[in-house]
Short mmCIF file of C-alpha atoms in Angstrom, two decimals:
data_model
loop_
_atom_site.label_atom_id
_atom_site.label_comp_id
_atom_site.label_asym_id
_atom_site.label_seq_id
_atom_site.Cartn_x
_atom_site.Cartn_y
_atom_site.Cartn_z
CA ARG A 1 16.04 -5.32 6.16
CA VAL A 2 12.28 -5.50 5.78
CA GLN A 3 11.03 -7.66 2.91
CA VAL A 4 7.82 -6.68 1.16
CA GLU A 5 5.66 -8.74 -1.17
CA GLU A 6 2.45 -7.76 -2.92
CA THR A 7 -0.20 -9.98 -4.49
CA GLY A 8 -3.65 -9.55 -5.95
CA GLY A 9 -3.35 -7.42 -9.06
CA GLY A 10 -5.26 -8.16 -12.23
CA SER A 11 -7.59 -6.83 -14.88
CA VAL A 12 -11.10 -5.59 -14.27
CA GLN A 13 -13.71 -3.50 -16.02
CA ALA A 14 -14.52 0.01 -14.88
CA GLY A 15 -16.75 -0.03 -11.83
CA GLY A 16 -15.33 -3.32 -10.64
CA SER A 17 -13.29 -4.19 -7.56
CA LEU A 18 -9.93 -5.70 -6.71
CA ARG A 19 -8.16 -6.40 -3.44
CA LEU A 20 -4.40 -6.17 -3.11
CA SER A 21 -2.46 -7.83 -0.31
CA CYS A 22 0.94 -7.00 1.11
CA VAL A 23 3.08 -8.86 3.60
CA ALA A 24 6.04 -7.13 5.23
CA SER A 25 8.43 -9.38 7.14
CA GLY A 26 11.71 -8.89 8.91
CA ARG A 27 10.70 -6.03 11.16
CA PRO A 28 13.69 -5.10 13.35
CA PHE A 29 13.25 -6.36 16.91
CA THR A 30 13.77 -2.82 18.19
CA TYR A 31 10.50 -1.76 16.55
CA SER A 32 7.08 -3.03 17.59
CA THR A 33 5.19 -1.10 14.93
CA MET A 34 5.37 -0.44 11.20
CA SER A 35 4.14 2.16 8.77
CA LEU A 36 2.88 0.70 5.50
CA ALA A 37 1.64 2.33 2.36
CA TRP A 38 0.47 1.70 -1.16
CA PHE A 39 1.85 3.69 -4.06
CA ARG A 40 1.17 3.43 -7.77
CA GLN A 41 2.94 4.35 -10.94
CA ALA A 42 1.39 4.62 -14.38
CA PRO A 43 3.56 4.57 -17.52
CA GLY A 44 5.28 7.91 -18.02
CA LYS A 45 4.13 9.26 -14.67
CA GLU A 46 5.66 9.79 -11.26
CA ARG A 47 5.04 7.28 -8.50
CA GLU A 48 2.22 8.60 -6.34
CA GLY A 49 0.91 7.72 -2.90
CA VAL A 50 -2.45 6.01 -2.62
CA ALA A 51 -2.99 5.14 1.04
CA SER A 52 -1.08 4.47 4.23
CA ILE A 53 -1.70 2.84 7.60
CA TYR A 54 0.16 2.79 10.89
CA SER A 55 0.13 -0.58 12.63
CA GLY A 56 0.26 0.95 16.09
CA ASP A 57 -3.19 2.55 16.06
CA GLY A 58 -4.59 1.79 12.60
CA LYS A 59 -4.49 5.45 11.58
CA THR A 60 -4.96 5.79 7.83
CA SER A 61 -4.48 8.41 5.15
CA TYR A 62 -5.61 8.52 1.53
CA ALA A 63 -4.90 10.42 -1.63
CA ASP A 64 -7.83 12.60 -2.66
CA SER A 65 -8.17 10.68 -5.92
CA VAL A 66 -9.10 7.45 -4.12
CA LYS A 67 -11.01 8.67 -1.07
CA GLY A 68 -14.36 6.96 -0.77
CA ARG A 69 -13.35 4.23 -3.24
CA PHE A 70 -10.26 2.58 -1.74
CA THR A 71 -9.85 1.20 1.77
CA ILE A 72 -6.58 0.24 3.42
CA SER A 73 -6.74 -2.21 6.32
CA GLN A 74 -4.45 -4.45 8.31
CA ASP A 75 -4.38 -7.92 9.81
CA ASN A 76 -2.42 -8.13 13.04
CA THR A 77 -3.20 -11.74 13.96
CA ASP A 78 0.39 -12.79 13.21
CA ASN A 79 2.69 -10.44 15.07
CA THR A 80 5.78 -11.71 13.24
CA VAL A 81 4.69 -10.02 10.01
CA ASN A 82 2.62 -7.02 9.00
CA THR A 83 -0.18 -7.71 6.53
CA VAL A 84 -2.11 -4.94 4.85
CA TYR A 85 -4.81 -4.91 2.23
CA LEU A 86 -6.01 -2.38 -0.29
CA GLN A 87 -9.65 -2.86 -1.21
CA MET A 88 -10.30 -1.00 -4.43
CA ASP A 89 -13.92 -0.41 -5.42
CA SER A 90 -15.53 1.64 -8.19
CA LEU A 91 -12.35 1.32 -10.19
CA LYS A 92 -11.72 3.74 -13.02
CA PRO A 93 -9.45 3.44 -16.07
CA GLU A 94 -7.23 6.13 -14.54
CA ASP A 95 -6.50 3.74 -11.65
CA THR A 96 -4.52 1.59 -14.08
CA ALA A 97 -0.95 1.39 -12.80
CA MET A 98 1.66 -0.76 -11.17
CA TYR A 99 0.86 -0.80 -7.47
CA TYR A 100 3.66 -1.00 -4.92
CA CYS A 101 3.58 -1.71 -1.21
CA ALA A 102 6.12 0.06 0.97
CA ALA A 103 7.10 -0.40 4.60
CA GLU A 104 9.11 1.42 7.21
CA PRO A 105 9.63 0.52 10.87
CA GLY A 106 7.99 2.84 13.36
CA TYR A 107 5.75 5.80 12.59
CA VAL A 108 6.54 8.00 9.59
CA GLY A 109 3.38 10.09 9.60
CA GLY A 110 0.50 10.19 7.15
CA ALA A 111 2.23 11.97 4.30
CA LEU A 112 2.28 9.80 1.18
CA ARG A 113 5.87 10.47 0.16
CA THR A 114 8.12 7.83 -1.39
CA SER A 115 11.11 9.22 0.52
CA LEU A 116 9.60 8.10 3.85
CA TYR A 117 9.80 4.40 2.98
CA ARG A 118 12.95 2.36 2.45
CA SER A 119 11.51 -1.10 1.78
CA TRP A 120 9.49 -1.78 -1.35
CA GLY A 121 7.84 -4.71 -3.05
CA GLN A 122 8.24 -5.59 -6.71
CA GLY A 123 4.79 -4.31 -7.61
CA THR A 124 1.58 -5.80 -8.94
CA GLN A 125 -0.21 -4.62 -12.06
CA VAL A 126 -3.76 -3.31 -11.95
CA THR A 127 -5.51 -2.71 -15.26
CA VAL A 128 -8.96 -1.17 -15.49
CA SER A 129 -10.67 -1.20 -18.86
CA SER A 130 -13.49 1.12 -19.89
#
């Protein structure tokens, strides 16, 4: 099973920036590519998709609420793991949430749905103060 670990959360004032990192390891040998995504969940709210990337061609998708402010990217220098980043700029208090990285072997498409991903990290907290 794929293991996922996130790092990089923290506290920042509105307008500031944070970068989250995610490493997914244990990709099945039958798959040469992975789909990875960031989700977030605020207290009392449903988990929502933020951004996704496909390792095969770097294709990305974003939630409307973060377009132009967040950037998802990948580092493919080590082909034994999949590393993705979420650069978050112009942060707003409403971005405060637990952020989760998710991974799934192969291509799952650009839809940011939790049901598409079977492997999840433990989450990292992002807090934006006004």
